[in-house]
mmCIF file of C-alpha atoms in Angstrom:
data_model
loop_
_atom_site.group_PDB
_atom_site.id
_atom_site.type_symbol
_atom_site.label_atom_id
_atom_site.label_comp_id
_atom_site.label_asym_id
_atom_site.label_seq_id
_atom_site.Cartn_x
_atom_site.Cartn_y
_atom_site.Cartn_z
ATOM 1 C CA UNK A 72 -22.079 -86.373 -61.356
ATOM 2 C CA UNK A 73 -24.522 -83.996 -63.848
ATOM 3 C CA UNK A 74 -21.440 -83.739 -65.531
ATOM 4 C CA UNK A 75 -19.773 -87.355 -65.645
ATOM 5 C CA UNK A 76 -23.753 -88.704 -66.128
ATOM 6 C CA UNK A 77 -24.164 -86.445 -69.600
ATOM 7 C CA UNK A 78 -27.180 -84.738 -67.358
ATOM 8 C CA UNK A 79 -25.375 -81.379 -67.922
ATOM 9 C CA UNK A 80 -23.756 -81.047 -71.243
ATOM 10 C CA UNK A 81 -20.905 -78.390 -71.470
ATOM 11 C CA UNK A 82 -22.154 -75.354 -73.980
ATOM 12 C CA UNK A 83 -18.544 -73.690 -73.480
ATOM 13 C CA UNK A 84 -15.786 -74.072 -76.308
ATOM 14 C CA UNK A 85 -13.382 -71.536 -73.539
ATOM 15 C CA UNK A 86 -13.012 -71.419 -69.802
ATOM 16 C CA UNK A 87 -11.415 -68.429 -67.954
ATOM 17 C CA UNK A 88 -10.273 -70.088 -64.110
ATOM 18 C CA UNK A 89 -9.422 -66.682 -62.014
ATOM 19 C CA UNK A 90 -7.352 -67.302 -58.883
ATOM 20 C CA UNK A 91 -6.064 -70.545 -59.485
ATOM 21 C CA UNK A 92 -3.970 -70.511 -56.359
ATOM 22 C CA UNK A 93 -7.502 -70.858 -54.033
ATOM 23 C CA UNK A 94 -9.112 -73.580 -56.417
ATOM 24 C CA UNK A 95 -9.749 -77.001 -53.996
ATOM 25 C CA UNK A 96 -9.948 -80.578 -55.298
ATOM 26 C CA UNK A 97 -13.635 -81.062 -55.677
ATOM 27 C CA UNK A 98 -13.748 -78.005 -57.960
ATOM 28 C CA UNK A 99 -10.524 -79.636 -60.309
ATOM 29 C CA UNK A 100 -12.558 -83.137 -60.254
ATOM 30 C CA UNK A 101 -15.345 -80.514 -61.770
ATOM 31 C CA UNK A 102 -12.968 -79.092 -64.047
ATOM 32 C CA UNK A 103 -11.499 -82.959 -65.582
ATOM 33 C CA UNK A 104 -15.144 -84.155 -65.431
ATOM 34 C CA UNK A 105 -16.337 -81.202 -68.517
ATOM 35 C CA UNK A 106 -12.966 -81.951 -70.112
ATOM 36 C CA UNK A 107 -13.751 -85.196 -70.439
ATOM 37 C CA UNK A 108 -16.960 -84.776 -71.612
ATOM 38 C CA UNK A 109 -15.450 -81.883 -73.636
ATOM 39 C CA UNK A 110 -11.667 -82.319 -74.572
ATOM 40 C CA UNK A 111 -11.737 -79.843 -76.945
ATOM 41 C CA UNK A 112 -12.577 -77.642 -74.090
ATOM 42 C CA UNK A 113 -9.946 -74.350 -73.519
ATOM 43 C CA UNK A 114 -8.882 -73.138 -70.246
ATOM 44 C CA UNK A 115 -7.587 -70.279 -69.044
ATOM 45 C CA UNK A 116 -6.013 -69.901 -65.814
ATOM 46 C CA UNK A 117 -4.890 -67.266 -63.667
ATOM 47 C CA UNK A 118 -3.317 -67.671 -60.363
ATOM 48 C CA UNK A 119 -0.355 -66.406 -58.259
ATOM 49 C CA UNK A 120 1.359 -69.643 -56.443
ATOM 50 C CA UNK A 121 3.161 -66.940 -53.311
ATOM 51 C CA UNK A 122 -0.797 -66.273 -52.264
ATOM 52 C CA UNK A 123 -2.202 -69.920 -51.418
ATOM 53 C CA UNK A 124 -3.468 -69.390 -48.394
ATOM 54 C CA UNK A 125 -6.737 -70.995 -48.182
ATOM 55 C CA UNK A 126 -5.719 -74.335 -47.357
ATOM 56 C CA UNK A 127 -8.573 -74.226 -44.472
ATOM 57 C CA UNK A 128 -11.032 -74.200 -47.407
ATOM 58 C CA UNK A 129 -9.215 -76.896 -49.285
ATOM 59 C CA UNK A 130 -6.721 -75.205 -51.811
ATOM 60 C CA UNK A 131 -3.065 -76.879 -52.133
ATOM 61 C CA UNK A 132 0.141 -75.461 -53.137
ATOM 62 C CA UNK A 133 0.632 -78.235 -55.374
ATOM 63 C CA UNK A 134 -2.585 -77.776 -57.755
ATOM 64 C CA UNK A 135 -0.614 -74.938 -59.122
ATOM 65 C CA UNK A 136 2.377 -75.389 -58.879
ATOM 66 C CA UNK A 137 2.067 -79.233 -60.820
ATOM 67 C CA UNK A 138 -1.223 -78.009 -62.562
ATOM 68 C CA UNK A 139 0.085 -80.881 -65.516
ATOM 69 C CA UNK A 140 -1.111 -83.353 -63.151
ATOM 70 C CA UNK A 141 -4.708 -82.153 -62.851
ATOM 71 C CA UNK A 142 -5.330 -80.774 -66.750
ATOM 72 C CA UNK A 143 -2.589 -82.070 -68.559
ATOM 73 C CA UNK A 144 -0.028 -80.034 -70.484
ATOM 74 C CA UNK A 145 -0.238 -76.662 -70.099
ATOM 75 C CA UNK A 146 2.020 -72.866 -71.444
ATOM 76 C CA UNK A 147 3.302 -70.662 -68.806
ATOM 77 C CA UNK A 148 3.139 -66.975 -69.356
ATOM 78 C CA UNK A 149 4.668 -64.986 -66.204
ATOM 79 C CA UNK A 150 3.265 -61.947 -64.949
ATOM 80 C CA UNK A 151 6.470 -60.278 -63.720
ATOM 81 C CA UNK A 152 5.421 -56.570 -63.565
ATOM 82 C CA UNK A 153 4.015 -54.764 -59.997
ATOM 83 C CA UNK A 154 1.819 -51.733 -60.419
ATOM 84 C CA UNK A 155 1.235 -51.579 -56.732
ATOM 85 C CA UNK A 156 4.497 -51.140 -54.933
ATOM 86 C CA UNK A 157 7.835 -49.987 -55.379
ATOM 87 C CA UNK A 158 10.852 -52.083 -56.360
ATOM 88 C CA UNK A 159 12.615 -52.003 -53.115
ATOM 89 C CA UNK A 160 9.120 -53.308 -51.075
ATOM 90 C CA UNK A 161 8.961 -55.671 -54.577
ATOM 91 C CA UNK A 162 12.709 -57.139 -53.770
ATOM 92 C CA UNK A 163 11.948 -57.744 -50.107
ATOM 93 C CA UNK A 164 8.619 -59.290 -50.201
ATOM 94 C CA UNK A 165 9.894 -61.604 -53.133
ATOM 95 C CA UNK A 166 12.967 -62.771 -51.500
ATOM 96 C CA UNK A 167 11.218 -63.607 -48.187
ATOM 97 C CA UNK A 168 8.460 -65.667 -50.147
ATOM 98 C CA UNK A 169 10.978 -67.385 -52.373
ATOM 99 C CA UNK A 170 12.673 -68.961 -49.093
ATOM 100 C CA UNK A 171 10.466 -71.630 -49.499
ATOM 101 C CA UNK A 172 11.896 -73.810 -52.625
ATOM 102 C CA UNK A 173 8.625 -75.036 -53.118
ATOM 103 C CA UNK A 174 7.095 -71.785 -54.575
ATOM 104 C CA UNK A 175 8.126 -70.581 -58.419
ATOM 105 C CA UNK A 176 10.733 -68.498 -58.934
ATOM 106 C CA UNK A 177 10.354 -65.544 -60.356
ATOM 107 C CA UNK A 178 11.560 -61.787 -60.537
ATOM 108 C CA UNK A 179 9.272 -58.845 -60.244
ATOM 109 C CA UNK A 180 9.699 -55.708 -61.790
ATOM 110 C CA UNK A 181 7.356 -52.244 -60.514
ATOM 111 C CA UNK A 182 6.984 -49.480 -62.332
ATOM 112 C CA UNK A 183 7.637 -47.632 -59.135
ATOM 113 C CA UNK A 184 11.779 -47.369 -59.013
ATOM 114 C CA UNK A 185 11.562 -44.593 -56.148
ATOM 115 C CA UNK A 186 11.739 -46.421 -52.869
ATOM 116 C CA UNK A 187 11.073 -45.802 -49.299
ATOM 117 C CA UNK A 188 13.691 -46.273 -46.408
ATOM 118 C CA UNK A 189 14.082 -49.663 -44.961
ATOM 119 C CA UNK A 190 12.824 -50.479 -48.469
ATOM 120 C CA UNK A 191 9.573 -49.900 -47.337
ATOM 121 C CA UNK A 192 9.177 -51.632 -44.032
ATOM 122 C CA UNK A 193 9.292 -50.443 -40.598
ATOM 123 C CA UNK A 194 9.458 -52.742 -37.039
ATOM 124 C CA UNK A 195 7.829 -50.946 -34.729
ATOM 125 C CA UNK A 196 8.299 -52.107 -30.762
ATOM 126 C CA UNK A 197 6.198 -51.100 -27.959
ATOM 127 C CA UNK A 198 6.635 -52.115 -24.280
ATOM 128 C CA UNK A 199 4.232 -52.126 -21.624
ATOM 129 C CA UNK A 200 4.349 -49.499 -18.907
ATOM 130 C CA UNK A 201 7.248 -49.236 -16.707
ATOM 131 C CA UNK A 202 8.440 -52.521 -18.179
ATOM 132 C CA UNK A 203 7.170 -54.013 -14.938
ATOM 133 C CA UNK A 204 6.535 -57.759 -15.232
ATOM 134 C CA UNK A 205 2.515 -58.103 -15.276
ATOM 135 C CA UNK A 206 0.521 -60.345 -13.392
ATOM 136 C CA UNK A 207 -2.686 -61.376 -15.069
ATOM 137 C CA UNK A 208 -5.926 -63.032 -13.154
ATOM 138 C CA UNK A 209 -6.545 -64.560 -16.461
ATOM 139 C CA UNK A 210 -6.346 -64.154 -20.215
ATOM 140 C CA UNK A 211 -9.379 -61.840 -20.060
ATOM 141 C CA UNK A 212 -7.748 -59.499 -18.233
ATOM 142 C CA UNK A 213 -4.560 -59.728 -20.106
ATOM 143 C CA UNK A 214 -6.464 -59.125 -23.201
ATOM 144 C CA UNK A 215 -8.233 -56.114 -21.938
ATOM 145 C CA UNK A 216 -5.026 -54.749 -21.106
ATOM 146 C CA UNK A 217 -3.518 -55.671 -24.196
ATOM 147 C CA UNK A 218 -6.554 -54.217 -26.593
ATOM 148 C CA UNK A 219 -5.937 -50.829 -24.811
ATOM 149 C CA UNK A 220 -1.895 -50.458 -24.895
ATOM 150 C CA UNK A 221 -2.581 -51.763 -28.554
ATOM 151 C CA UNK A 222 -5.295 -48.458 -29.137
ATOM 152 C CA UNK A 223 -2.862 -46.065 -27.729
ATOM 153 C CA UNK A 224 0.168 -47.446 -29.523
ATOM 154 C CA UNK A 225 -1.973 -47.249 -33.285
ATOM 155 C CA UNK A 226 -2.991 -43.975 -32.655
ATOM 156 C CA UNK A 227 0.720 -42.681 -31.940
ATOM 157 C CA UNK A 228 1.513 -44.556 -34.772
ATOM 158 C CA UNK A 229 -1.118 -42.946 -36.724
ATOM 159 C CA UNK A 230 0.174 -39.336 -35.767
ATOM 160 C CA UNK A 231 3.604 -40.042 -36.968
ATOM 161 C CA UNK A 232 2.034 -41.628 -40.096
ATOM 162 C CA UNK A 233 0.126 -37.649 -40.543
ATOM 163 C CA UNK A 234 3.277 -36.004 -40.034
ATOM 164 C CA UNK A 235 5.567 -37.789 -42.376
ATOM 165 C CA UNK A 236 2.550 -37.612 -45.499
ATOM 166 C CA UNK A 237 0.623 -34.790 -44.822
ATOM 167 C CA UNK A 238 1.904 -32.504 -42.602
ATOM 168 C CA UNK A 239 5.462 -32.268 -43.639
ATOM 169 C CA UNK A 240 4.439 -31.460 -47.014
ATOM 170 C CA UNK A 241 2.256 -28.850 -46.578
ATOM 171 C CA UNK A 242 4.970 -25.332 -46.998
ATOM 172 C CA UNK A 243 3.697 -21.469 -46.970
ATOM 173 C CA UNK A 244 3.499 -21.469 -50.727
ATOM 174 C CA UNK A 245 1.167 -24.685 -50.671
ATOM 175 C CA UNK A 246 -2.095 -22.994 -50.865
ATOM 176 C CA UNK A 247 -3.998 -25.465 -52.864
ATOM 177 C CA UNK A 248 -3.039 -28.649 -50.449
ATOM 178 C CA UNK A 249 -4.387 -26.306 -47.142
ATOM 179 C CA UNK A 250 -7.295 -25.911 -48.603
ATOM 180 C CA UNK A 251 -7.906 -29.294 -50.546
ATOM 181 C CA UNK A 252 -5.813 -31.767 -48.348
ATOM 182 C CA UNK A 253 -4.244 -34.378 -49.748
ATOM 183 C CA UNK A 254 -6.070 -38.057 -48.343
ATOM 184 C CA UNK A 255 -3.503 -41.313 -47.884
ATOM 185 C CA UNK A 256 -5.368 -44.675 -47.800
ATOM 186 C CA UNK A 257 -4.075 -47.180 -44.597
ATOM 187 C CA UNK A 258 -4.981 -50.762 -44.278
ATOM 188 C CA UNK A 259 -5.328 -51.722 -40.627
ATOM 189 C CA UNK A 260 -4.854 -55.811 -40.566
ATOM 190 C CA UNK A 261 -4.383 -58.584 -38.177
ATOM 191 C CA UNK A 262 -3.954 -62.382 -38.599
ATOM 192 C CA UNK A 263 -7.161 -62.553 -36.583
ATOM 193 C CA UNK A 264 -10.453 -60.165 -36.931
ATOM 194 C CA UNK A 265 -10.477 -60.437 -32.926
ATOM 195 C CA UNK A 266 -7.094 -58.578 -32.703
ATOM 196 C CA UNK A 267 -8.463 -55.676 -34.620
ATOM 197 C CA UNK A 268 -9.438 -52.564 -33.363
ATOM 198 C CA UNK A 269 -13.559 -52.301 -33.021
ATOM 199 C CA UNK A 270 -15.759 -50.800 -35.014
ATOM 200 C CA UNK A 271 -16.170 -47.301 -32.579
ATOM 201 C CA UNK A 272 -12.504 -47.326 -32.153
ATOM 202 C CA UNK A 273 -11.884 -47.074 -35.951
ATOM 203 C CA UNK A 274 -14.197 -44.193 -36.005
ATOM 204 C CA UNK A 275 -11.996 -42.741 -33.442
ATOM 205 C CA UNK A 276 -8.964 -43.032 -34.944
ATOM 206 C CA UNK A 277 -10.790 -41.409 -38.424
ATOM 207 C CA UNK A 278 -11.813 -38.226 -36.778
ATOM 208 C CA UNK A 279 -8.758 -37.752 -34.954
ATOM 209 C CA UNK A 280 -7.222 -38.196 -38.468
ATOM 210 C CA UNK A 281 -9.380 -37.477 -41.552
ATOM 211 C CA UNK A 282 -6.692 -36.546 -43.713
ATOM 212 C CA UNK A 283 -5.908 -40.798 -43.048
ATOM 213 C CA UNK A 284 -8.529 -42.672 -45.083
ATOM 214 C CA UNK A 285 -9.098 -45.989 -42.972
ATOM 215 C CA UNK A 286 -10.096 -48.982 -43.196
ATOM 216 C CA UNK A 287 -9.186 -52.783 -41.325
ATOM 217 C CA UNK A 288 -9.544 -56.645 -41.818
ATOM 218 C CA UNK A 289 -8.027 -59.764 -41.386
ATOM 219 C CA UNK A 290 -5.187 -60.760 -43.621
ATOM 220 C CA UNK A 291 -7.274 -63.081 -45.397
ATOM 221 C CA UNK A 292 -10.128 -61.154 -46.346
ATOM 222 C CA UNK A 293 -7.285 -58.493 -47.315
ATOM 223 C CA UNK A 294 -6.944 -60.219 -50.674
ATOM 224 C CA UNK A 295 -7.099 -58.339 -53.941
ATOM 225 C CA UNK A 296 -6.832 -54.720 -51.556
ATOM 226 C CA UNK A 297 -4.259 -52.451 -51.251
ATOM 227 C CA UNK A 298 -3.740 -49.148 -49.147
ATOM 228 C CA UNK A 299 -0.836 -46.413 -49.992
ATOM 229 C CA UNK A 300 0.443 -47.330 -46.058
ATOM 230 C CA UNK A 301 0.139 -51.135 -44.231
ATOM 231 C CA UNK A 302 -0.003 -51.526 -40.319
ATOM 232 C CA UNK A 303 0.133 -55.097 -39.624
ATOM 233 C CA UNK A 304 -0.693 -55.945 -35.895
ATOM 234 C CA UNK A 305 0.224 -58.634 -33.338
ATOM 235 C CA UNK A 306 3.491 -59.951 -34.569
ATOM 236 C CA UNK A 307 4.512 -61.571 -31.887
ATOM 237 C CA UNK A 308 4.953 -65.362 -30.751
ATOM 238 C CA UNK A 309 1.938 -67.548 -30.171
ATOM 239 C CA UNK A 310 -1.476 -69.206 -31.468
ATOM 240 C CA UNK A 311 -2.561 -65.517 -32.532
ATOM 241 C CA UNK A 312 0.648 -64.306 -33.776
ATOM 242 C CA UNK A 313 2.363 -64.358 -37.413
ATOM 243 C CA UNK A 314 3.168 -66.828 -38.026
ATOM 244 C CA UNK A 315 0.185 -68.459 -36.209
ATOM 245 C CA UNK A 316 1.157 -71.384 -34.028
ATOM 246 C CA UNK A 317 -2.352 -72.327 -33.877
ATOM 247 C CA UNK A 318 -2.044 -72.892 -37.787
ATOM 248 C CA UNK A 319 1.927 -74.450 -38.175
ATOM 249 C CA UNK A 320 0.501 -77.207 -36.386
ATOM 250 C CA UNK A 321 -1.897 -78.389 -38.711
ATOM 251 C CA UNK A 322 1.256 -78.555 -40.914
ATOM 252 C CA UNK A 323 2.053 -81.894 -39.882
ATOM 253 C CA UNK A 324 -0.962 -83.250 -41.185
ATOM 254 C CA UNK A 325 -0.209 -82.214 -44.644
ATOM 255 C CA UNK A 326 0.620 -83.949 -47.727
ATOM 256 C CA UNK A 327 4.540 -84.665 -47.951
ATOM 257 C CA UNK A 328 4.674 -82.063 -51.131
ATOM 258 C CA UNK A 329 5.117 -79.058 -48.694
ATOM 259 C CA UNK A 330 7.265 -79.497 -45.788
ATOM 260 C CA UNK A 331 8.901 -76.267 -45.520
ATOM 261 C CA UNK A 332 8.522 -74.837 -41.613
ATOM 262 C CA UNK A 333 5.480 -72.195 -41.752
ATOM 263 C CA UNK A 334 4.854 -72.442 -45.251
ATOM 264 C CA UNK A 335 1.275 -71.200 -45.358
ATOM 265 C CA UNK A 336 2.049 -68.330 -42.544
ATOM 266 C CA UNK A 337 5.118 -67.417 -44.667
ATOM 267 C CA UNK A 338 2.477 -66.934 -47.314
ATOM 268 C CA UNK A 339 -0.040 -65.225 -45.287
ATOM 269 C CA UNK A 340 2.594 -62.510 -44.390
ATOM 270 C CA UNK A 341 3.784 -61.834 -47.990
ATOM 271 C CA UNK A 342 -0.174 -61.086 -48.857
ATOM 272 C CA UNK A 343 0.152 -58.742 -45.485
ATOM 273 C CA UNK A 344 3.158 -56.712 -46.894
ATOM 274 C CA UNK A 345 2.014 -56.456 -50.721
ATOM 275 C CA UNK A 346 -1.036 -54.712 -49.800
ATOM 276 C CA UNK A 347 0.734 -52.050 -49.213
ATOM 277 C CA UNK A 348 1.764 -49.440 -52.271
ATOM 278 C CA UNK A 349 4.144 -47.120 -49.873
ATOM 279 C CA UNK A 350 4.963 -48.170 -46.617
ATOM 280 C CA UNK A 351 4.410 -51.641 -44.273
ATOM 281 C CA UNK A 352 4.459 -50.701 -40.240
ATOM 282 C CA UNK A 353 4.777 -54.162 -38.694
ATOM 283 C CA UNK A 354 3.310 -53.474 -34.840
ATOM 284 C CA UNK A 355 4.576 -55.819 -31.904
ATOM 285 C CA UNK A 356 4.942 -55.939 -28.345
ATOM 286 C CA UNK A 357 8.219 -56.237 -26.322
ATOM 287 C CA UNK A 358 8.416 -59.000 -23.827
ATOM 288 C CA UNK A 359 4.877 -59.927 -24.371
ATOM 289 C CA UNK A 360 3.160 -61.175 -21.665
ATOM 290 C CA UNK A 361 2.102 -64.618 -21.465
ATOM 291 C CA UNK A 362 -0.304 -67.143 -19.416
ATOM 292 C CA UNK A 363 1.890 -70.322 -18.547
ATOM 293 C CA UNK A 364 3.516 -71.900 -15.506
ATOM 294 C CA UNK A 365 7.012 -72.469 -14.963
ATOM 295 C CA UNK A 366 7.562 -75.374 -16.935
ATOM 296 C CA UNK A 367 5.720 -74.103 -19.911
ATOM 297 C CA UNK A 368 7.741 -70.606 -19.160
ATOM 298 C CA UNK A 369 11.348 -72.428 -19.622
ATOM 299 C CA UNK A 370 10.358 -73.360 -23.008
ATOM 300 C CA UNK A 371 9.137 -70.346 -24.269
ATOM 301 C CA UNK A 372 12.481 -68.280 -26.025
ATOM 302 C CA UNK A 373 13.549 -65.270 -24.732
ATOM 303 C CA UNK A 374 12.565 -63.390 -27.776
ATOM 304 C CA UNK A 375 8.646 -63.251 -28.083
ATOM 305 C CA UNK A 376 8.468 -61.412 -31.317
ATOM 306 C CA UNK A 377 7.518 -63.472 -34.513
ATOM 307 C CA UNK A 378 10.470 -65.622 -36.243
ATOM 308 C CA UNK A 379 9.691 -63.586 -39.393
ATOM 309 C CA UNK A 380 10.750 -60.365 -37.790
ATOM 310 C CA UNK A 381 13.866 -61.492 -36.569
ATOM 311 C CA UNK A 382 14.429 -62.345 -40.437
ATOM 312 C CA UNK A 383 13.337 -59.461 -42.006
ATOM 313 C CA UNK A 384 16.427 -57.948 -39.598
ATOM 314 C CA UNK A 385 18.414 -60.774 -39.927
ATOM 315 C CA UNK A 386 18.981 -60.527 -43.764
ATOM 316 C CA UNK A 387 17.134 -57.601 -45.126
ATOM 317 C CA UNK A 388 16.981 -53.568 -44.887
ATOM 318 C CA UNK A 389 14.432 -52.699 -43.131
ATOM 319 C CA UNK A 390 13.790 -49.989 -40.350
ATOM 320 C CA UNK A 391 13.035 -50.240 -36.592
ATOM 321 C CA UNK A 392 10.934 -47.265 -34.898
ATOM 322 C CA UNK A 393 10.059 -47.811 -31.835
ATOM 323 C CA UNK A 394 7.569 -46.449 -29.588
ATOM 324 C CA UNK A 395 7.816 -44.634 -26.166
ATOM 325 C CA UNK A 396 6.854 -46.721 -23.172
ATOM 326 C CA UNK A 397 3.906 -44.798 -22.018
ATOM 327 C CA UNK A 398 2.442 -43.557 -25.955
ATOM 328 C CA UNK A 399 2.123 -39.785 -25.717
ATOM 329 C CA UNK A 400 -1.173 -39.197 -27.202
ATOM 330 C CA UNK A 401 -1.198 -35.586 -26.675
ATOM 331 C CA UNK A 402 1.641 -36.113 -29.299
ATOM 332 C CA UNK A 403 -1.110 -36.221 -32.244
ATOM 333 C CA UNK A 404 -3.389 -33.227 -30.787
ATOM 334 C CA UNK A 405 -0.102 -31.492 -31.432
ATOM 335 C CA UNK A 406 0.346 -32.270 -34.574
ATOM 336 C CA UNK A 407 -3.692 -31.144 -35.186
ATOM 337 C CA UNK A 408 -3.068 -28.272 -33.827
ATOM 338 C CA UNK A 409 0.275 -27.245 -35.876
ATOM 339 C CA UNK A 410 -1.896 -28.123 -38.889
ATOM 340 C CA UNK A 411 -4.673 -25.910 -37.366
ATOM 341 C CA UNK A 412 -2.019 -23.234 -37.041
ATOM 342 C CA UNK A 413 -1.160 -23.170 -40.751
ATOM 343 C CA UNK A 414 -4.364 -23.244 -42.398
ATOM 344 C CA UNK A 415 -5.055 -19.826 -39.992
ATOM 345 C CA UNK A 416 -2.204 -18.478 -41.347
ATOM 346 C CA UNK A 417 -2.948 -19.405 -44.695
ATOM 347 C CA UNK A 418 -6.552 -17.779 -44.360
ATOM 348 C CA UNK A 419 -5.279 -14.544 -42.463
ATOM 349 C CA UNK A 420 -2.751 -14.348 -45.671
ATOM 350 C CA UNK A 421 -5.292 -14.894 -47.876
ATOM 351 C CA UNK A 422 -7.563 -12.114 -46.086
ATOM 352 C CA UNK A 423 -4.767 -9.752 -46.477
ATOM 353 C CA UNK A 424 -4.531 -9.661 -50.073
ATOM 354 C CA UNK A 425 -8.192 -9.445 -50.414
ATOM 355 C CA UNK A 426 -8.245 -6.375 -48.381
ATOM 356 C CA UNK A 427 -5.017 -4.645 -50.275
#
């Protein structure tokens, strides 16, 4: 109203509008108020349409994608090169987002051409112990039992993780890395912040493994990071899974412009897999346990891993490691102590030639 009023007058002749994709309508009623007080007035936006996923906070797919409706005409310039990831994680991630006919088409380029296997992403299935059906008092106690399979699971995970970066490229002639280790960077994310690890088990996980560099967070508050390896939890069926039930239903109550089934979730899991610069582990249980009676059972598909895994297998490369029933732990003090083992050799070579 300062604005429309004449209270405020605009001093700007130029406007730069970072992360147009988030903008809501009360800031583009802002943004047509100083134009019309202004029309002289420049702007310069910069969005990416394949990351709206603040719709909660009042962003819509369609104030970028039709921005002509809000500001009037406009020039596209596309931003087709990747300095993150590599072009076979760039391929996947862009063909699952593009799915959705609603988003802009586009090809990405990264300057990256060597690729990973599975072009970068790995399923990784765990099962509880025994795979003995569970019986849960209530969802507290299936949570608690949950959170620690989860712990175990990551930490295997981590040791494999160590093995395939660090340890198997450390050879007898590498005395430089033994003695300044290389560090890899891993983003620890969830849909939810309650599905994370905690704070003390992080710290864990980091002395266990300081050649790892961690760090966790929601997908959301992910935005704008990246990590040279991904390990995206819970991706399995339900309110707290990806895509989040909890959230598709909200779809309904959309505006008709976006009708495409998980649209924002199908979002929220391409900003999951592009944080990544190497490698995207994609964490889920087998035959996840549920709290529901027999009705609510007979509905429920036999699969309870997320729709967007069975895709990713369904029509891309990807590869599927799973882990052992009961994780083994004593696996990663193993792989400690090999490294142990070859920085002592290392130092009892190095000794040597001193002495001669």
């Amino acid at each position: 109203h300062y604005v429309q009023e004449g209270k405020f007058q605009i001093p700007w002749t130029d406007i730069l509008i970072d992360e147009l994709q988030d903008i809501s309508v009360a800031r583009f009623k802002l943004i047509q108020a100083m134009r019309q007080q202004r029309p002289s007035l420049r702007l310069f936006c910069v969005g990416d349409d394949w990351q709206t996923i603040f719709e909660f906070a009042g962003s819509q797919l369609a104030y970028i994608r039709h921005i002509e409706n809000y500001i009037g005409d406009t020039t596209k310039i596309s931003l087709d090169v990747s300095f993150r990831f590599h072009q076979g994680l760039s391929d996947l991630s862009s063909a699952f987002i593009q799915k959705n006919p609603s988003q802009y088409k586009k090809t990405l380029q990264a300057l990256e051409v060597k690729q990973e296997e599975g072009n970068g992403v790995t399923l990784v299935p765990y099962q509880r112990e025994q795979r003995q059906e569970y019986q849960f008092q209530n969802q507290q106690s299936q949570y608690r039992y949950q959170q620690k399979l989860q712990y175990q699971c990551i930490e295997q995970l981590l040791s494999r993780i160590e093995q395939k970066y660090i340890l198997s490229k450390l050879t007898p002639s590498s005395t430089e890395t033994v003695f300044h280790p290389t560090k890899i960077t891993c983003l620890i994310l969830a849909r939810f912040n309650h599905l994370l690890p905690s704070e003390s088990q992080l710290a864990i996980y980091q002395q266990k493994f300081p050649s790892i560099h961690l760090r966790m967070s929601s997908i959301h508050s992910a935005k704008g990071q990246e990590a040279d390896i991904v390990i995206l939890l819970g991706l399995n069926k339900g309110e707290f899974g990806v895509p989040s039930e909890k959230a598709s239903r909200l779809e309904k109550y959309k505006p008709t412009f976006e009708q495409f089934p998980f649209a924002q979730e199908r979002r929220v899991f391409y900003v999951a897999l592009t944080r990544a610069k190497k490698h995207v582990y994609l964490m889920y249980e087998q035959d996840y346990p549920t709290l529901c009676n027999d009705k609510q059972r007979q509905s429920i598909s036999e699969t309870s891993h997320s729709v967007f895994l069975e895709e990713l297998i369904r029509e891309f490369t990807v590869s599927i490691e799973p882990l052992v029933d009961n994780p083994d732990v004593p696996q990663q003090s193993q792989s400690q102590s090999q490294f142990l083992s070859f920085i002592l050799r290392k130092l009892r070579a190095s000794f040597n030639r001193i002495a001669e």
